[in-house]
Coordinates of C-alpha atoms in Angstrom, one line a residue:
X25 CA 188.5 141.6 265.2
X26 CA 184.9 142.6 265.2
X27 CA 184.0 143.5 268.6
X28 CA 180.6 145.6 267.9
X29 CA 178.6 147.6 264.5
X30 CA 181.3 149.4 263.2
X31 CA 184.2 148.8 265.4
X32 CA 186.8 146.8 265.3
X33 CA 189.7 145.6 267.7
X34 CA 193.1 146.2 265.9
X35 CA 196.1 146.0 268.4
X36 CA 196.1 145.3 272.0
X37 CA 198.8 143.9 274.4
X38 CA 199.8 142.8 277.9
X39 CA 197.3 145.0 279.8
X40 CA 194.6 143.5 277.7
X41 CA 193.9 140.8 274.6
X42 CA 197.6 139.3 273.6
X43 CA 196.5 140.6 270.4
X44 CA 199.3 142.5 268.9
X45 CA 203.0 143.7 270.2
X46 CA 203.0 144.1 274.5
X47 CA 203.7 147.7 274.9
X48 CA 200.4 148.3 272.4
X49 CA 197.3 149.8 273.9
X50 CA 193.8 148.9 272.8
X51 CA 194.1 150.0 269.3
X52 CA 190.4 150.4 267.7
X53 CA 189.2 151.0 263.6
X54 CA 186.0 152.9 263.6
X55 CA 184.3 152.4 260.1
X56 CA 182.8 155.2 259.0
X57 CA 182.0 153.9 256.1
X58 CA 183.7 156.1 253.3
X59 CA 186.3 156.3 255.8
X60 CA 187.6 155.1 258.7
X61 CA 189.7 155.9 261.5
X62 CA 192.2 154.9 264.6
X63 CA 191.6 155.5 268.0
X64 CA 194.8 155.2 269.6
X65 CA 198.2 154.3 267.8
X66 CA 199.9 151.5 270.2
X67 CA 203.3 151.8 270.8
X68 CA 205.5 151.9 268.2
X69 CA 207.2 148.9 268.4
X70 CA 205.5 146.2 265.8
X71 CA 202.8 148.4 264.4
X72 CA 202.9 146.0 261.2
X73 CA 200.9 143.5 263.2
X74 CA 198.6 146.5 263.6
X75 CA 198.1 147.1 260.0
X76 CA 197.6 143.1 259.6
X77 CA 194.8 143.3 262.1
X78 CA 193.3 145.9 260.3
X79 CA 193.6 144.2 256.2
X80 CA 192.4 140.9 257.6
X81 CA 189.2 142.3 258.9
X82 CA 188.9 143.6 255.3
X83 CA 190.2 147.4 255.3
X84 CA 191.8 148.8 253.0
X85 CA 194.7 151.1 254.5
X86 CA 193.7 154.1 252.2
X87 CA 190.5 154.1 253.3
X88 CA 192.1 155.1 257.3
X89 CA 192.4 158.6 257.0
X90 CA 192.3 159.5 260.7
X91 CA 194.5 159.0 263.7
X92 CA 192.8 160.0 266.7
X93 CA 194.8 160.0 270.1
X94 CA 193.0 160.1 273.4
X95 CA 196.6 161.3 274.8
X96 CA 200.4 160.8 274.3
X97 CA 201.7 158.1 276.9
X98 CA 203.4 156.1 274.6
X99 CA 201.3 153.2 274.3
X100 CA 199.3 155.0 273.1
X101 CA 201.0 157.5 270.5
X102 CA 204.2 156.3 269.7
X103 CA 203.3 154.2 266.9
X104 CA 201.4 157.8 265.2
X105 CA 204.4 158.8 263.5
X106 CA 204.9 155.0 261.5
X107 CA 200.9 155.3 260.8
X108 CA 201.5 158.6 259.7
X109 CA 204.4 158.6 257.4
X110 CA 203.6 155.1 255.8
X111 CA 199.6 155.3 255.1
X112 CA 199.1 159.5 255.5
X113 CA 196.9 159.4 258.2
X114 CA 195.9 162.8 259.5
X115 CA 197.0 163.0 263.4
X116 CA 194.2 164.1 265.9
X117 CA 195.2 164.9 269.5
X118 CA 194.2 167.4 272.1
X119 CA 195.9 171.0 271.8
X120 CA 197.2 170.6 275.3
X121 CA 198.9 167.9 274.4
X122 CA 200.1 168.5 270.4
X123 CA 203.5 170.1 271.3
X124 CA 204.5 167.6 272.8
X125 CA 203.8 165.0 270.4
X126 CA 205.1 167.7 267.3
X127 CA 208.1 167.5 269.3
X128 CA 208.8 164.3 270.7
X129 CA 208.8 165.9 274.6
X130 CA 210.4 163.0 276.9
X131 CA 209.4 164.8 279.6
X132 CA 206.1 165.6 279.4
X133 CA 205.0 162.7 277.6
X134 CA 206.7 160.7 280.8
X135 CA 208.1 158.4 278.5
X136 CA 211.8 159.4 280.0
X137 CA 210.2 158.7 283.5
X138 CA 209.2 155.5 282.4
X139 CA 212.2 154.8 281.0
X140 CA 214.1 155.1 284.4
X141 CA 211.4 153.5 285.7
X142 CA 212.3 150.2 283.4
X143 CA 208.4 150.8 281.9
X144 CA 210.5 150.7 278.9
X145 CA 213.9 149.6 277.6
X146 CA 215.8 152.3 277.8
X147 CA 216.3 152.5 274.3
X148 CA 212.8 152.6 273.4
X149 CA 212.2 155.6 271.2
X150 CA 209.4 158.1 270.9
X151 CA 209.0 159.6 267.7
X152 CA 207.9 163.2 267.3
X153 CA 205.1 163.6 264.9
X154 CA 203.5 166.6 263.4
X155 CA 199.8 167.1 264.6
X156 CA 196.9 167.6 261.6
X157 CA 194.8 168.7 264.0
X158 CA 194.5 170.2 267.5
X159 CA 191.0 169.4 269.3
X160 CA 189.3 170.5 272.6
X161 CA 185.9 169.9 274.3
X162 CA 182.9 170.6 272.1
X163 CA 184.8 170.0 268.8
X164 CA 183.3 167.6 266.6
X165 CA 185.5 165.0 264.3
X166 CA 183.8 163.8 261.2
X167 CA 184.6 160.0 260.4
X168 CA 182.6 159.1 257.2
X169 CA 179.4 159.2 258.8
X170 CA 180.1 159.0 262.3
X171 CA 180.7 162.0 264.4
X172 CA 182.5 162.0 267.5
X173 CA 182.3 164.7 270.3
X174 CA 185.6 165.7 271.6
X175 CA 185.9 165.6 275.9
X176 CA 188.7 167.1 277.6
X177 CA 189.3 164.4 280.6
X178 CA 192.8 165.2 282.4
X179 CA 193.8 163.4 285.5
X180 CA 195.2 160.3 284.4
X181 CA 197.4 162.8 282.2
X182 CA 197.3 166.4 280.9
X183 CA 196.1 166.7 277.5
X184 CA 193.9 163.8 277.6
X185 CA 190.4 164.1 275.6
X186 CA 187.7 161.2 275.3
X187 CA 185.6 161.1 272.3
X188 CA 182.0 160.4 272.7
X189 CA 179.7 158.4 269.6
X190 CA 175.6 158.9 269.6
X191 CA 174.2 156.3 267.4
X192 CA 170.4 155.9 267.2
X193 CA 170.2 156.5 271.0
X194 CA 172.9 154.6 271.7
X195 CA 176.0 156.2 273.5
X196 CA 179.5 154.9 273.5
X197 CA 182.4 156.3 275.2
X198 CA 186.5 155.6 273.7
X199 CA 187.9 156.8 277.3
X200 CA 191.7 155.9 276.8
X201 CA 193.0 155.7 280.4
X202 CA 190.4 157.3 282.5
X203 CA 188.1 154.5 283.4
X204 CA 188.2 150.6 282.8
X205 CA 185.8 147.9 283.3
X206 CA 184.7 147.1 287.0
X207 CA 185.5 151.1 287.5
X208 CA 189.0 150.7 287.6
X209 CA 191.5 154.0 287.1
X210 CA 194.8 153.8 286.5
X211 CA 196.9 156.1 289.1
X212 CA 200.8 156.7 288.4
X213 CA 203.7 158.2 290.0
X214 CA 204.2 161.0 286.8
X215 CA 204.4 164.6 286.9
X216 CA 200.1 165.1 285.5
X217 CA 198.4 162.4 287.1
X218 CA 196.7 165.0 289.4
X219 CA 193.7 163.4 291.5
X220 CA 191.4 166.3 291.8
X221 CA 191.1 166.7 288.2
X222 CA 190.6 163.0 287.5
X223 CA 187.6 163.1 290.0
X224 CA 186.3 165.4 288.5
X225 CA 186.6 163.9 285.3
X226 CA 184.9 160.7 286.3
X227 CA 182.2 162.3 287.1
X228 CA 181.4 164.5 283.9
X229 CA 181.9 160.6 282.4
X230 CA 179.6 159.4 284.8
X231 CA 177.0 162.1 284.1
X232 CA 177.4 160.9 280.6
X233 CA 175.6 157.6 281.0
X234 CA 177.3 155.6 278.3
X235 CA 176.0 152.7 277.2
X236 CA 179.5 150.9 275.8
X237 CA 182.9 151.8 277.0
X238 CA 185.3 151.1 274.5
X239 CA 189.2 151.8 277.2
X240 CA 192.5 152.1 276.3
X241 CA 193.4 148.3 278.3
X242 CA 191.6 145.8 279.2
X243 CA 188.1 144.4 278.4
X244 CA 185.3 146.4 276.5
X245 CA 182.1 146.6 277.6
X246 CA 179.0 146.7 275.3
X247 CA 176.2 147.3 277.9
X248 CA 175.4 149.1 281.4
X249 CA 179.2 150.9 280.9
X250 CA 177.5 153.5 282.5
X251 CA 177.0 150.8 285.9
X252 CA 181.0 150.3 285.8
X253 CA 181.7 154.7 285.2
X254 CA 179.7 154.9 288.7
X255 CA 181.7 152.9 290.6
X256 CA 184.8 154.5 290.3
X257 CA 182.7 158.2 290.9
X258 CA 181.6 156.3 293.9
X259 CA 185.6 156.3 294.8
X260 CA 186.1 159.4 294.6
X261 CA 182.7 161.0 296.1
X262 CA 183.9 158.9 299.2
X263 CA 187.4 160.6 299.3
X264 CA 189.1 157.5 297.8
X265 CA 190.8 156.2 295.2
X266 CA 189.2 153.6 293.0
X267 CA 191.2 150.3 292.2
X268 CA 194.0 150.6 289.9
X269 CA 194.2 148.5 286.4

């Protein structure tokens, strides 16, 4: 689904659209022309209706080279190793994080956590997956002809990175689980959600003043982003935490 120039809507579930299997993330296609890429990877369970998403907006799966995670909860990066092994995508996560993913860590991916939890059946599985590339702030990813900016943003998780796209003065922001519309966070009981750090992430986002936030639930947002980023800053400069998703 064509949500904006050059970005599509490929998989999304409970916490946002309906559009593809429940545990799935927003899962977006960036089209960089000669190329194109994934941000995100759901969660593993039905990534076929991923890959229908993608065909009936008119891709071609050769033409998705890339697989970029913003981190490894599992709706997020579980589904990396089917995209991987069936269409050769080349993985992208942040180094922090890439050990845990090459190795299918249950513990610090908080997927055994969530399990216990009943987040997930408990015999949901986690593929490990090996890593093409290891990325950290002020690395650039090359997409066609669209280069992203790589952001280290941990609090909601360690290892989480944002990526950030300047188009002809226009700035959009693919911020995984740091900030949502209506400057919602999402704040969980796991090992790395560490507050401090996720203030201080908000607020490098916030300085950012992105135009369209593109999150890893819920609804995008194609103008004044930046309005929705300064409410949850707001939160945290007053010593408090901003409403959860």
């Amino acid at each position: 689904m064509k949500i904006a120039d050059r970005i599509h809507l490929v998989g999304s579930g409970k916490f946002g659209m309906e559009l593809t299997e429940p545990t799935d993330c927003n899962v977006y296609l960036l089209d960089g022309g000669s190329e194109c890429a994934l941000i995100d990877a759901g969660g593993g369970i039905e990534p076929e209706r991923i890959v229908e998403n993608i065909r009936r907006d008119g891709f071609d799966m050769a033409k998705v080279r890339y697989c970029l995670l913003t981190h490894v909860h599992a709706d997020h990066a579980a589904g990396a190793r089917f995209f991987h092994d069936r269409y050769g995508m080349e993985v992208i996560v942040s180094r922090e994080a890439a050990p845990w993913l090459e190795n299918g860590d249950l513990e610090k991916t908080s997927v055994e956590h969530a399990r216990r939890g009943g987040v997930y059946p408990a015999d949901y599985r986690f593929p490990a997956c090996p890593v093409a590339r290891a990325v950290a702030e002020g690395e650039r990813i090359a997409v066609g002809d669209i280069e992203l900016a790589v952001i280290d943003a941990p609090g909601h998780s360690r290892g989480h990175v944002c990526y950030l796209w300047d188009e002809e003065g226009r700035r959009s922001l693919f911020s995984g689980d740091t900030v949502f519309a209506g400057g919602k966070v999402v704040v969980q009981y796991i090992w790395d959600c560490i507050i401090p750090e996720y203030a201080e992430t908000v607020r490098k986002l916030h300085g950012l003043r992105a135009e369209r936030l593109f999150p890893g639930h819920g609804p995008f947002l194609l103008s004044r982003a930046h309005a929705h980023i300064e409410k949850a800053h707001q939160c945290f400069e007053r010593l408090e935490i901003p409403p959860n998703l």
